[in-house]
Amino acid sequence: MPGGLALIRTAEDLRTFLGTLKEAPFIALDTETTGLDPHRDRLLLVQVGTHDRQGLIDAQKVGKELVVMIGALDKPIVMHHAKFDLKMLATLGERKTLARLLVSDTMLSEQLLHNGRKAGIVAQGFGLAALADRYAGMGLDKSVREGFTQVVSADELTEVELRYAARDVEATYKIFASQMPLLRAEGLLKAAAIEGAASWGFAEMELAGMPIDAAAWKLLVEEADRERAEAKRHLDRLFRDVLSFDLFGAGDLNYDSDQEVEAALKKLGVKVEGTRREVLEATGHPAALAVVAYREHQKIVSTYGRRFLEHIHPTTRRIHTSFKALGAITGRASSSEPNLQNIPATSRFRACFRAPPGRLLITADYAGAELRILAEVSGDPVFVRTFEEGGDLHSIVASRIFQKPVSKNEHADLRARAKAINFGLAYGMGAQGLASQIGSPLDEAEWLLDRYFKAFPSIRGYLERSAHEALRIGFAATLSGRKHWFQDLAQSGADEGTKLRVAKNMPIQGTNADMTKLAMARIARALAEGEVDAALVNMVHDEIVVEAAATAAERAREIVETEMVSAGHEFIRRVPVVVDTHVGEAWQK
DNA sequence: ATCTGTGGCGCG
DNA sequence: AAAGCGCGCCACAGAT
């Protein structure tokens, strides 16, 4: 590093340093912090540079001006796990600049390159050190940078620590330089661009968190707990002949143990294999049904109870989930600690996510996203025309299959059957699956599927053709070019049928992920550029939630809808893209 | 005491 | 129980 390891402490010095990067095609960036929580921990160092020149910026001394100046370079900024660095950079302010950065991410790029062919690299993983070794033959000692928790100023960092901080930037630069031709060769540049652009969106969601009415939530859990206890007493009565009771009259059967439940049911003369809800319901036995009822309440108490509320952040009083941008093999994101993508939809739990006074939540979701994607990729004329005309696809499909007029009011039962087929076929569902889904005999389900595919030959044609082609070439892809290689799946011993179903589903589910992630990126940028008092707060696969000041809510809603539609049309060109929005105090479908 | 795999179930 | 795809969390069960 020219000039040794001197820290850049002023905007003027930073300007001088950045001037030396004029010729670089892109800039690598990394940060050193006192911890992982942007609401509690501090940014110490921001390192920027290339393979042969790195600058170490004292983040607290230079302040938000460093973000402005890096943004003004107008070059792609490459980070390893950009979401984290962006969240820490945001502690300086300048979110508007961060939302506009052209971000690339070496970690996500590597995941895209190995999606479904992790075998052989899984031991090293996707950490910076692993990639530095893989691409640049560089050894990075992460342990040097593990403990800055006691550090209060960049001045305290030792020479060794600063040298490693600079090496991380050098490595990141070299890694991306090597990844780029690979991404290009695999047709993954667009997918990588979406991931990079969305990383600020995920950062914004994690930073903002979801507002929650903890008291209301607690009441719902307590109610479920009472109902659970009542359900248990009921169970004890039903099972009284096959269990023993303690002094307090409580039975010794553990209803959370599937083994014990199965054995106890057997003693009552109810033979089941497994204790899944459908199995228990199929018996029609009161004791089996009582177990189902108990489980319903138990699920609420265990999954959405005390531990869930422990995720409320001590300072923001909000729920800050953690997103994995590439959480699913299809390209979907996942959410954890807590998972905000599996909050009960029909219950009152979603209503507990309430914006604070003076603010509102905008809930926006793609209407029939997967079926529109299927219309796009198959080109089925009926599907395409129905969406063009704004018709009800399930009704149209039912009318075709059953040869009689069907609507939401007329022959609604037939519409429900068509709906089950429509959703199931995107996953490669067979007659047996359909039979159990709609509760009809196997031969009837077979007849239905047959009628369906006769009415829509291009749907079957597309699904069969694309799935077999995917297996032949070794991967399935979305409309952005995102790939799922079948190497790991094959190695796991999956049979032909499983592979075909996965291949059918990937382009549909994955293109939906492409759309939603691109929309997130565009919404975050448009809100920032328009200086709208609003932020992304959650996403659930085909749905985006934004919190806005009440005075800005209508403008934010318009931006959300416009950007979701435009992002959808990047991939869906044959049929309209429709987004339903809802504005209110609470999160609502 | 802690880890890992499994069954079950919440969501799209 | 699953020949319907993708997740994460819970409790249990069996292991270390």
Coordinates of C-alpha atoms (C1' of nucleotides) in Angstrom, one line a residue:
Chain A
M1 CA 0.0 0.0 0.0
P2 CA 1.6 3.3 -1.0
G3 CA 2.2 5.6 1.9
G4 CA 2.2 2.7 4.4
L5 CA -0.8 2.1 6.6
A6 CA -1.7 5.7 7.3
L7 CA -5.4 6.1 8.0
I8 CA -7.4 8.5 5.9
R9 CA -8.9 10.9 8.4
T10 CA -10.2 13.8 6.3
A11 CA -12.4 14.2 3.3
E12 CA -9.6 16.0 1.6
D13 CA -7.2 13.1 2.0
L14 CA -10.0 10.7 0.8
R15 CA -10.5 12.8 -2.3
T16 CA -6.8 12.6 -3.1
F17 CA -6.8 8.8 -2.5
L18 CA -9.9 8.2 -4.6
G19 CA -8.3 10.2 -7.4
T20 CA -5.7 7.5 -7.7
L21 CA -8.6 5.0 -8.5
K22 CA -9.8 6.8 -11.5
E23 CA -8.8 4.1 -14.0
A24 CA -10.2 1.2 -12.0
P25 CA -13.2 -0.4 -13.6
F26 CA -14.7 -1.1 -10.2
I27 CA -13.9 -0.5 -6.5
A28 CA -13.8 -3.1 -3.8
L29 CA -15.1 -2.1 -0.3
D30 CA -15.0 -3.7 3.1
T31 CA -15.7 -2.5 6.6
E32 CA -14.4 -3.2 10.1
T33 CA -16.9 -2.7 13.0
T34 CA -17.2 -3.2 16.7
G35 CA -19.9 -5.8 16.2
L36 CA -22.7 -7.0 14.0
D37 CA -25.6 -4.9 15.2
P38 CA -25.9 -1.6 13.3
H39 CA -28.2 -0.3 16.1
R40 CA -25.6 -0.8 18.8
D41 CA -22.2 -1.2 17.2
R42 CA -20.0 1.2 15.4
L43 CA -18.3 1.5 12.1
L44 CA -14.5 1.8 12.7
L45 CA -12.9 1.5 9.3
V46 CA -14.0 1.6 5.7
Q47 CA -11.5 0.1 3.3
V48 CA -11.7 0.8 -0.4
G49 CA -9.5 0.1 -3.3
T50 CA -8.3 -2.4 -5.9
H51 CA -5.9 -5.3 -6.3
D52 CA -2.9 -3.0 -5.9
R53 CA -4.1 0.0 -4.0
Q54 CA -6.2 0.2 -0.8
G55 CA -7.2 3.1 1.4
L56 CA -8.2 2.8 5.0
I57 CA -10.7 5.4 6.0
D58 CA -11.4 6.3 9.6
A59 CA -15.1 6.1 9.4
Q60 CA -15.9 8.2 12.4
K61 CA -13.5 11.0 11.5
V62 CA -14.6 11.3 7.9
G63 CA -18.2 10.6 8.5
K64 CA -21.0 10.4 6.0
E65 CA -19.0 12.4 3.5
L66 CA -17.1 9.2 2.7
V67 CA -20.4 7.6 1.5
V68 CA -21.1 10.6 -0.7
M69 CA -17.6 10.5 -2.2
I70 CA -17.6 6.8 -2.9
G71 CA -21.0 7.2 -4.5
A72 CA -19.7 10.1 -6.6
L73 CA -17.1 7.8 -8.1
D74 CA -20.1 6.3 -10.1
K75 CA -18.3 3.0 -10.4
P76 CA -19.5 -0.5 -9.4
I77 CA -18.8 -1.1 -5.7
V78 CA -17.9 -4.7 -4.9
M79 CA -18.4 -6.2 -1.5
H80 CA -18.4 -9.6 0.1
H81 CA -21.8 -10.0 1.7
A82 CA -22.8 -6.4 0.8
K83 CA -25.9 -6.4 3.0
F84 CA -23.8 -6.2 6.2
D85 CA -21.5 -3.5 5.0
L86 CA -24.4 -1.4 3.7
K87 CA -26.2 -1.7 7.0
M88 CA -23.1 -0.5 8.8
L89 CA -22.5 2.3 6.3
A90 CA -26.0 3.4 6.8
T91 CA -25.2 4.2 10.4
L92 CA -23.3 7.3 9.0
G93 CA -26.5 8.4 7.2
E94 CA -26.7 9.0 3.4
R95 CA -29.2 6.3 2.7
K96 CA -30.1 8.1 -0.5
T97 CA -26.5 7.5 -1.8
L98 CA -26.5 3.9 -0.6
A99 CA -29.7 3.1 -2.4
R100 CA -28.2 4.4 -5.6
L101 CA -24.9 2.5 -5.4
L102 CA -24.2 0.0 -8.2
V103 CA -23.5 -3.0 -5.9
S104 CA -21.9 -6.3 -6.8
D105 CA -21.5 -9.0 -4.2
T106 CA -18.8 -11.7 -4.3
M107 CA -20.6 -13.9 -1.9
L108 CA -23.9 -13.9 -3.7
S109 CA -22.1 -14.2 -7.1
E110 CA -20.3 -17.3 -5.8
Q111 CA -23.6 -18.8 -4.6
L112 CA -25.1 -18.2 -8.0
L113 CA -22.2 -19.9 -9.6
H114 CA -22.5 -23.0 -7.4
N115 CA -26.3 -23.2 -7.0
G116 CA -26.9 -26.9 -7.0
R117 CA -23.3 -27.9 -7.5
K118 CA -21.9 -27.3 -4.1
A119 CA -20.3 -30.7 -3.9
G120 CA -16.6 -30.3 -3.4
I121 CA -16.7 -26.7 -2.1
V122 CA -19.1 -27.1 0.7
A123 CA -16.3 -27.6 3.2
Q124 CA -14.7 -24.3 2.4
G125 CA -18.1 -22.5 2.0
F126 CA -18.7 -19.0 0.8
G127 CA -16.7 -16.9 3.3
L128 CA -14.3 -14.3 2.1
A129 CA -11.3 -16.4 3.2
A130 CA -12.5 -19.4 1.2
L131 CA -12.9 -17.3 -1.9
A132 CA -9.6 -15.5 -1.5
D133 CA -8.0 -18.9 -1.4
R134 CA -10.0 -20.3 -4.2
Y135 CA -9.6 -17.4 -6.6
A136 CA -6.4 -15.6 -5.6
G137 CA -4.4 -18.1 -3.6
M138 CA -4.5 -15.6 -0.8
G139 CA -4.5 -16.8 2.8
L140 CA -6.7 -14.6 5.0
D141 CA -6.5 -15.0 8.7
K142 CA -10.0 -14.1 9.9
S143 CA -9.0 -14.5 13.5
V144 CA -7.1 -11.2 13.4
R145 CA -10.3 -9.4 12.8
E146 CA -12.6 -11.2 15.1
G147 CA -12.5 -9.1 18.1
F148 CA -12.9 -5.4 17.7
T149 CA -15.7 -5.3 20.4
Q150 CA -13.5 -3.3 22.8
V151 CA -12.2 -0.9 20.2
V152 CA -13.7 2.6 20.3
S153 CA -11.6 4.3 17.6
A154 CA -9.9 3.2 14.4
D155 CA -6.7 4.7 15.9
E156 CA -6.5 1.8 18.2
L157 CA -6.2 -0.8 15.4
T158 CA -2.7 -2.3 15.2
E159 CA -0.5 -2.4 12.2
V160 CA -1.3 -6.0 11.7
E161 CA -5.0 -5.4 11.9
L162 CA -4.8 -2.6 9.4
R163 CA -2.7 -4.8 7.0
Y164 CA -5.4 -7.5 7.1
A165 CA -8.1 -4.9 6.6
A166 CA -6.4 -3.8 3.4
R167 CA -5.9 -7.4 2.3
D168 CA -9.6 -8.1 2.5
V169 CA -10.2 -5.3 -0.1
E170 CA -7.4 -6.7 -2.3
A171 CA -9.0 -10.1 -2.1
T172 CA -12.5 -8.9 -2.8
Y173 CA -11.2 -7.1 -5.8
K174 CA -9.3 -10.1 -7.2
I175 CA -12.2 -12.4 -6.5
F176 CA -14.7 -10.4 -8.4
A177 CA -12.3 -9.9 -11.3
S178 CA -12.1 -13.7 -11.5
Q179 CA -15.8 -14.2 -11.1
M180 CA -16.9 -11.8 -13.8
P181 CA -15.9 -13.9 -16.8
L182 CA -17.5 -17.0 -15.1
L183 CA -20.7 -15.1 -14.5
R184 CA -20.7 -14.0 -18.1
A185 CA -20.0 -17.5 -19.4
E186 CA -22.8 -19.0 -17.4
G187 CA -25.3 -16.2 -18.4
L188 CA -25.5 -15.2 -14.7
L189 CA -24.7 -11.5 -15.1
K190 CA -28.3 -10.4 -14.9
A191 CA -29.0 -12.6 -11.9
A192 CA -25.9 -11.2 -10.2
A193 CA -27.0 -7.7 -11.0
I194 CA -30.4 -8.3 -9.4
E195 CA -28.8 -9.7 -6.3
G196 CA -26.4 -6.8 -6.0
A197 CA -29.2 -4.3 -6.5
A198 CA -31.5 -6.0 -4.0
S199 CA -28.8 -6.1 -1.3
W200 CA -29.6 -2.6 -0.3
G201 CA -33.3 -3.5 -0.2
F202 CA -32.6 -6.4 2.3
A203 CA -30.3 -4.1 4.3
E204 CA -33.1 -1.5 4.5
M205 CA -35.6 -4.1 5.7
E206 CA -33.3 -5.5 8.3
L207 CA -32.3 -2.0 9.5
A208 CA -35.9 -0.7 9.7
G209 CA -37.4 -3.9 11.1
M210 CA -41.2 -4.5 11.4
P211 CA -43.2 -2.5 13.9
I212 CA -45.1 -4.8 16.3
D213 CA -47.7 -4.3 18.9
A214 CA -46.2 -6.7 21.5
A215 CA -49.1 -6.4 24.0
A216 CA -51.7 -7.4 21.4
W217 CA -49.4 -10.2 20.2
K218 CA -49.0 -11.5 23.8
L219 CA -52.8 -11.5 24.3
L220 CA -53.2 -13.7 21.2
V221 CA -50.5 -16.1 22.5
E222 CA -52.1 -16.2 25.9
E223 CA -55.4 -17.0 24.3
A224 CA -53.9 -19.8 22.4
D225 CA -52.2 -21.1 25.5
R226 CA -55.6 -21.3 27.3
E227 CA -57.1 -23.1 24.4
R228 CA -54.1 -25.4 24.3
A229 CA -54.7 -26.3 28.0
E230 CA -58.4 -26.8 27.4
A231 CA -57.6 -29.0 24.4
K232 CA -55.2 -31.0 26.6
R233 CA -57.9 -31.6 29.2
H234 CA -60.2 -32.8 26.5
L235 CA -57.5 -35.1 25.3
D236 CA -57.0 -36.5 28.8
R237 CA -60.7 -37.3 28.9
L238 CA -60.7 -39.0 25.5
F239 CA -57.6 -41.0 26.3
R240 CA -58.5 -41.7 30.0
D241 CA -58.7 -45.5 29.5
V242 CA -55.1 -45.8 28.1
L243 CA -53.2 -43.5 30.4
S244 CA -52.5 -43.0 34.1
F245 CA -53.0 -39.8 36.0
D246 CA -50.9 -38.0 38.6
L247 CA -52.1 -36.5 41.9
F248 CA -53.3 -33.4 40.1
G249 CA -55.3 -35.3 37.5
A250 CA -53.0 -34.6 34.6
G251 CA -52.4 -37.5 32.2
D252 CA -49.0 -39.0 31.6
L253 CA -49.3 -38.9 27.8
N254 CA -47.1 -36.4 26.0
Y255 CA -49.2 -35.1 23.2
D256 CA -46.1 -33.5 21.6
S257 CA -44.6 -36.9 21.1
D258 CA -45.8 -38.3 17.8
Q259 CA -44.7 -41.8 19.0
E260 CA -46.7 -41.7 22.1
V261 CA -49.8 -40.3 20.3
E262 CA -49.6 -43.0 17.7
A263 CA -49.2 -45.7 20.3
A264 CA -52.1 -44.3 22.4
L265 CA -54.4 -44.1 19.4
K266 CA -53.6 -47.7 18.6
K267 CA -54.8 -48.7 22.1
L268 CA -58.1 -46.9 21.3
G269 CA -58.3 -49.0 18.1
V270 CA -57.2 -46.3 15.7
K271 CA -54.4 -47.4 13.5
V272 CA -52.5 -44.7 11.8
E273 CA -49.2 -44.5 10.0
G274 CA -47.7 -41.2 11.1
T275 CA -49.7 -38.6 12.8
R276 CA -49.9 -35.8 10.2
R277 CA -53.1 -33.8 10.3
E278 CA -54.5 -35.3 7.1
V279 CA -53.9 -38.8 8.4
L280 CA -55.6 -38.0 11.7
E281 CA -58.5 -36.3 10.1
A282 CA -59.0 -39.2 7.7
T283 CA -59.7 -41.5 10.7
G284 CA -62.6 -39.3 11.8
H285 CA -62.0 -40.6 15.3
P286 CA -62.8 -38.0 18.1
A287 CA -59.4 -38.7 19.8
A288 CA -57.5 -38.2 16.6
L289 CA -59.4 -35.0 15.8
A290 CA -58.7 -33.8 19.3
V291 CA -55.0 -34.2 18.7
V292 CA -55.3 -32.0 15.6
A293 CA -57.1 -29.3 17.7
Y294 CA -54.4 -29.5 20.4
R295 CA -51.6 -29.2 17.9
E296 CA -53.1 -26.1 16.3
H297 CA -52.9 -24.2 19.6
Q298 CA -49.5 -25.8 20.5
K299 CA -48.1 -24.6 17.2
I300 CA -49.1 -21.0 18.0
V301 CA -47.7 -21.1 21.5
S302 CA -44.4 -22.8 20.6
T303 CA -43.5 -21.0 17.4
Y304 CA -45.1 -17.6 17.9
G305 CA -44.9 -17.4 21.7
R306 CA -42.4 -16.2 24.1
R307 CA -39.3 -16.9 22.0
F308 CA -40.8 -15.0 19.1
L309 CA -41.2 -11.8 21.2
E310 CA -37.7 -12.1 22.5
H311 CA -36.7 -11.0 19.1
I312 CA -38.0 -7.5 19.7
H313 CA -34.9 -5.3 19.6
P314 CA -34.2 -3.6 23.0
T315 CA -33.6 -0.2 21.5
T316 CA -35.8 0.0 18.4
R317 CA -38.7 -2.1 20.0
R318 CA -39.1 -3.6 16.5
I319 CA -38.5 -7.0 15.0
H320 CA -35.4 -7.2 12.9
T321 CA -35.3 -10.4 11.0
S322 CA -32.3 -11.7 9.1
F323 CA -32.7 -12.4 5.4
K324 CA -30.6 -14.8 3.4
A325 CA -30.9 -13.3 -0.1
L326 CA -30.2 -16.8 -1.6
G327 CA -32.0 -18.8 1.0
A328 CA -33.6 -21.2 -1.4
I329 CA -32.2 -23.2 -4.3
T330 CA -34.8 -21.5 -6.6
G331 CA -33.4 -18.0 -5.9
R332 CA -36.0 -17.1 -3.3
A333 CA -34.8 -15.4 -0.1
S334 CA -35.4 -16.8 3.3
S335 CA -35.9 -15.2 6.7
S336 CA -34.9 -16.2 10.2
E337 CA -34.6 -15.2 13.8
P338 CA -37.4 -14.7 13.6
N339 CA -38.9 -16.0 10.3
L340 CA -41.2 -13.2 9.2
Q341 CA -42.2 -15.2 6.1
N342 CA -44.4 -17.7 7.9
I343 CA -46.6 -15.5 10.2
P344 CA -50.1 -17.0 10.2
A345 CA -52.0 -15.4 7.4
T346 CA -55.6 -16.0 8.4
S347 CA -55.3 -15.3 12.1
R348 CA -55.0 -12.0 13.8
F349 CA -51.2 -12.2 14.1
R350 CA -50.5 -10.2 11.0
A351 CA -52.7 -7.4 12.3
C352 CA -50.3 -7.0 15.3
F353 CA -47.6 -5.7 12.9
R354 CA -48.8 -2.1 13.2
A355 CA -47.1 1.1 12.1
P356 CA -46.4 3.6 14.8
P357 CA -48.6 6.7 15.1
G358 CA -48.5 8.9 12.1
R359 CA -47.2 6.1 9.9
L360 CA -48.9 3.4 7.7
L361 CA -48.0 0.1 6.2
I362 CA -48.3 -0.6 2.5
T363 CA -48.8 -4.3 1.6
A364 CA -48.3 -5.1 -2.1
D365 CA -48.4 -8.5 -3.7
Y366 CA -48.2 -9.8 -7.2
A367 CA -51.6 -11.2 -8.2
G368 CA -51.3 -14.7 -9.5
A369 CA -47.6 -14.3 -10.1
E370 CA -46.8 -18.0 -10.7
L371 CA -49.6 -18.6 -13.1
R372 CA -48.8 -15.4 -15.1
I373 CA -45.2 -16.7 -15.4
L374 CA -46.6 -20.0 -16.6
A375 CA -48.6 -18.2 -19.2
E376 CA -45.5 -16.3 -20.2
V377 CA -43.2 -19.3 -20.6
S378 CA -45.8 -21.6 -22.1
G379 CA -47.5 -19.1 -24.3
D380 CA -50.8 -21.0 -23.8
P381 CA -53.4 -19.0 -25.7
V382 CA -56.2 -19.4 -23.2
F383 CA -54.0 -18.5 -20.3
V384 CA -52.6 -15.5 -22.2
R385 CA -56.0 -14.3 -23.4
T386 CA -57.6 -14.7 -19.9
F387 CA -54.9 -12.6 -18.3
E388 CA -55.0 -10.0 -21.1
E389 CA -58.8 -9.7 -20.6
G390 CA -58.5 -9.6 -16.9
G391 CA -60.7 -12.7 -16.6
D392 CA -60.7 -15.2 -13.7
L393 CA -58.3 -17.9 -14.8
H394 CA -59.6 -20.6 -12.4
S395 CA -63.1 -20.1 -13.6
I396 CA -62.1 -20.2 -17.3
V397 CA -60.1 -23.3 -16.7
A398 CA -63.0 -25.0 -14.9
S399 CA -65.4 -24.1 -17.7
R400 CA -63.1 -25.7 -20.2
I401 CA -62.6 -28.9 -18.3
F402 CA -66.2 -29.4 -17.2
Q403 CA -67.8 -27.9 -20.3
K404 CA -70.2 -25.7 -18.4
P405 CA -70.2 -22.1 -17.2
V406 CA -68.2 -21.6 -14.0
S407 CA -67.6 -18.5 -12.0
K408 CA -67.0 -17.5 -8.4
N409 CA -70.8 -17.7 -7.9
E410 CA -71.7 -20.4 -10.4
H411 CA -70.4 -23.9 -9.7
A412 CA -67.8 -22.6 -7.3
D413 CA -66.9 -26.1 -6.3
L414 CA -65.7 -26.8 -9.9
R415 CA -63.7 -23.6 -9.7
A416 CA -62.0 -24.8 -6.5
R417 CA -61.0 -28.0 -8.3
A418 CA -59.5 -26.1 -11.2
K419 CA -57.7 -23.8 -8.8
A420 CA -56.1 -26.9 -7.1
I421 CA -54.9 -28.1 -10.5
N422 CA -53.6 -24.7 -11.5
F423 CA -51.4 -24.4 -8.4
G424 CA -50.4 -28.0 -8.3
L425 CA -49.3 -28.4 -11.8
A426 CA -46.7 -25.8 -11.5
Y427 CA -45.0 -28.2 -9.0
G428 CA -45.5 -31.2 -11.2
M429 CA -48.4 -32.7 -9.2
G430 CA -49.7 -36.0 -10.2
A431 CA -53.1 -37.6 -10.1
Q432 CA -52.6 -39.0 -6.6
G433 CA -51.6 -35.6 -5.2
L434 CA -54.6 -34.0 -6.9
A435 CA -56.9 -36.6 -5.5
S436 CA -55.9 -35.9 -1.9
Q437 CA -55.8 -32.2 -2.5
I438 CA -59.4 -32.0 -3.6
G439 CA -60.6 -35.1 -1.7
S440 CA -61.8 -37.1 -4.7
P441 CA -61.0 -40.7 -5.8
L442 CA -58.0 -41.4 -7.8
D443 CA -59.8 -42.2 -11.1
E444 CA -61.6 -38.9 -10.9
A445 CA -58.4 -37.0 -10.4
E446 CA -56.8 -38.9 -13.4
W447 CA -59.8 -37.9 -15.5
L448 CA -59.5 -34.3 -14.4
L449 CA -55.8 -34.0 -15.2
D450 CA -56.4 -35.6 -18.5
R451 CA -59.2 -33.1 -19.3
Y452 CA -56.9 -30.3 -18.2
F453 CA -54.0 -31.2 -20.4
K454 CA -56.3 -31.8 -23.3
A455 CA -57.7 -28.4 -22.9
F456 CA -54.3 -26.8 -22.4
P457 CA -51.8 -28.8 -24.5
S458 CA -49.3 -26.1 -24.5
I459 CA -49.1 -26.1 -20.7
R460 CA -48.2 -29.8 -20.7
G461 CA -46.0 -29.4 -23.7
Y462 CA -44.0 -26.6 -22.0
L463 CA -43.7 -28.4 -18.7
E464 CA -42.6 -31.7 -20.2
R465 CA -40.3 -30.2 -22.7
S466 CA -38.6 -27.7 -20.4
A467 CA -38.1 -30.3 -17.6
H468 CA -36.6 -32.9 -19.9
E469 CA -34.4 -30.3 -21.5
A470 CA -33.2 -29.1 -18.1
L471 CA -32.2 -32.7 -17.1
R472 CA -30.5 -33.1 -20.4
I473 CA -28.3 -30.0 -20.0
G474 CA -27.9 -30.4 -16.3
F475 CA -29.7 -27.3 -15.0
A476 CA -33.0 -25.4 -14.9
A477 CA -33.1 -21.6 -15.3
T478 CA -35.3 -18.7 -14.6
L479 CA -36.1 -15.9 -17.0
S480 CA -33.3 -13.8 -15.6
G481 CA -30.8 -16.7 -16.3
R482 CA -30.5 -17.8 -12.7
K483 CA -29.5 -21.5 -12.7
H484 CA -30.2 -24.5 -10.6
W485 CA -27.7 -27.2 -11.4
F486 CA -28.8 -30.8 -10.7
Q487 CA -25.5 -32.0 -9.5
D488 CA -26.2 -32.0 -5.8
L489 CA -29.8 -33.3 -6.4
A490 CA -28.4 -36.2 -8.4
Q491 CA -25.8 -36.9 -5.8
S492 CA -28.5 -37.0 -3.1
G493 CA -30.0 -39.9 -4.9
A494 CA -33.2 -38.2 -6.1
D495 CA -35.2 -40.2 -8.6
E496 CA -36.1 -39.1 -12.1
G497 CA -39.6 -38.0 -11.1
T498 CA -38.3 -35.8 -8.3
K499 CA -35.8 -34.2 -10.6
L500 CA -38.4 -33.5 -13.3
R501 CA -40.7 -31.9 -10.7
V502 CA -37.9 -29.7 -9.4
A503 CA -37.1 -28.8 -13.0
K504 CA -40.7 -27.8 -13.7
N505 CA -40.9 -25.6 -10.6
M506 CA -37.6 -23.8 -10.7
P507 CA -38.3 -21.4 -13.6
I508 CA -41.7 -20.5 -12.1
Q509 CA -40.8 -20.0 -8.5
G510 CA -37.4 -18.6 -9.4
T511 CA -38.7 -16.1 -11.9
N512 CA -41.1 -14.9 -9.2
A513 CA -38.0 -14.3 -7.0
D514 CA -36.3 -12.4 -9.8
M515 CA -39.3 -10.1 -10.1
T516 CA -39.7 -9.4 -6.4
K517 CA -36.0 -8.8 -5.8
L518 CA -35.8 -6.4 -8.8
A519 CA -38.8 -4.6 -7.5
M520 CA -37.3 -4.3 -4.1
A521 CA -34.2 -2.7 -5.6
R522 CA -36.2 -0.3 -7.7
I523 CA -38.6 0.6 -4.9
A524 CA -35.8 1.4 -2.4
R525 CA -34.1 3.5 -5.0
A526 CA -37.2 5.4 -6.1
L527 CA -38.2 6.1 -2.5
A528 CA -34.7 7.4 -1.7
E529 CA -34.4 9.5 -4.9
G530 CA -37.9 11.0 -4.4
E531 CA -37.0 11.6 -0.7
V532 CA -40.2 9.9 0.3
D533 CA -40.4 9.2 4.1
A534 CA -40.8 5.5 3.6
A535 CA -38.8 2.3 3.8
L536 CA -39.0 -1.4 2.9
V537 CA -39.8 -3.4 6.0
N538 CA -40.5 -7.0 4.8
M539 CA -40.9 -9.3 1.8
V540 CA -42.7 -12.6 1.5
H541 CA -41.8 -14.1 -1.9
D542 CA -44.4 -12.3 -4.0
E543 CA -45.2 -9.6 -1.5
I544 CA -43.5 -6.4 -0.4
V545 CA -44.2 -4.4 2.7
V546 CA -43.3 -0.8 3.0
E547 CA -43.7 1.6 6.0
A548 CA -44.4 5.2 5.2
A549 CA -45.3 8.4 6.9
A550 CA -49.0 8.8 6.6
T551 CA -48.5 12.0 4.7
A552 CA -46.3 10.2 2.2
A553 CA -48.2 6.9 2.0
E554 CA -50.1 7.5 -1.2
R555 CA -47.0 8.5 -3.0
A556 CA -45.1 5.5 -1.6
R557 CA -48.0 3.2 -2.6
E558 CA -47.8 4.5 -6.1
I559 CA -44.1 4.0 -6.3
V560 CA -44.4 0.5 -4.9
E561 CA -47.1 -0.5 -7.4
T562 CA -45.4 1.1 -10.4
E563 CA -42.0 -0.4 -9.6
M564 CA -43.4 -3.9 -8.9
V565 CA -45.3 -3.8 -12.2
S566 CA -42.3 -2.6 -14.2
A567 CA -40.0 -5.1 -12.5
G568 CA -42.5 -7.8 -13.4
H569 CA -42.6 -6.7 -17.0
E570 CA -38.8 -7.2 -17.2
F571 CA -39.6 -10.9 -17.4
I572 CA -43.3 -11.2 -18.2
R573 CA -44.1 -9.6 -21.6
R574 CA -47.0 -11.5 -23.0
V575 CA -49.5 -10.8 -20.2
P576 CA -50.3 -7.9 -17.8
V577 CA -48.6 -7.8 -14.4
V578 CA -51.1 -7.0 -11.7
V579 CA -50.1 -5.8 -8.2
D580 CA -52.7 -5.5 -5.4
T581 CA -51.9 -3.0 -2.8
H582 CA -53.4 -2.2 0.6
V583 CA -52.6 0.8 2.8
G584 CA -53.5 0.7 6.5
E585 CA -52.2 0.8 10.0
A586 CA -51.6 -2.9 10.0
W587 CA -49.9 -5.5 7.8
Q588 CA -52.7 -7.1 5.8
K589 CA -53.2 -9.1 2.6
Chain B
dA1 C1' -25.1 -31.1 28.3
dT2 C1' -25.1 -30.5 23.4
dC3 C1' -25.6 -32.0 18.7
dT4 C1' -28.2 -34.0 14.7
dG5 C1' -32.0 -36.0 12.3
dT6 C1' -37.0 -36.4 11.9
dG7 C1' -41.9 -35.5 11.9
dG8 C1' -44.9 -32.0 11.9
dC9 C1' -46.6 -27.4 10.4
dG10 C1' -46.5 -22.2 9.7
dC11 C1' -45.9 -19.4 5.1
dG12 C1' -45.7 -18.6 -0.4
Chain C
dA1 C1' -48.1 -41.1 3.5
dA2 C1' -47.4 -39.0 -0.3
dA3 C1' -45.3 -39.5 -7.3
dG4 C1' -46.4 -31.4 -5.0
dC5 C1' -42.0 -27.1 -5.2
dG6 C1' -39.4 -23.9 -1.8
dC7 C1' -38.2 -22.5 3.2
dG8 C1' -37.5 -22.1 9.1
dC9 C1' -38.9 -23.4 13.9
dC10 C1' -40.6 -26.5 17.3
dA11 C1' -40.4 -30.7 20.2
dC12 C1' -38.8 -35.2 20.4
dA13 C1' -35.6 -39.0 20.1
dG14 C1' -31.3 -40.9 19.9
dA15 C1' -26.6 -40.0 19.7
dT16 C1' -22.2 -38.3 21.6

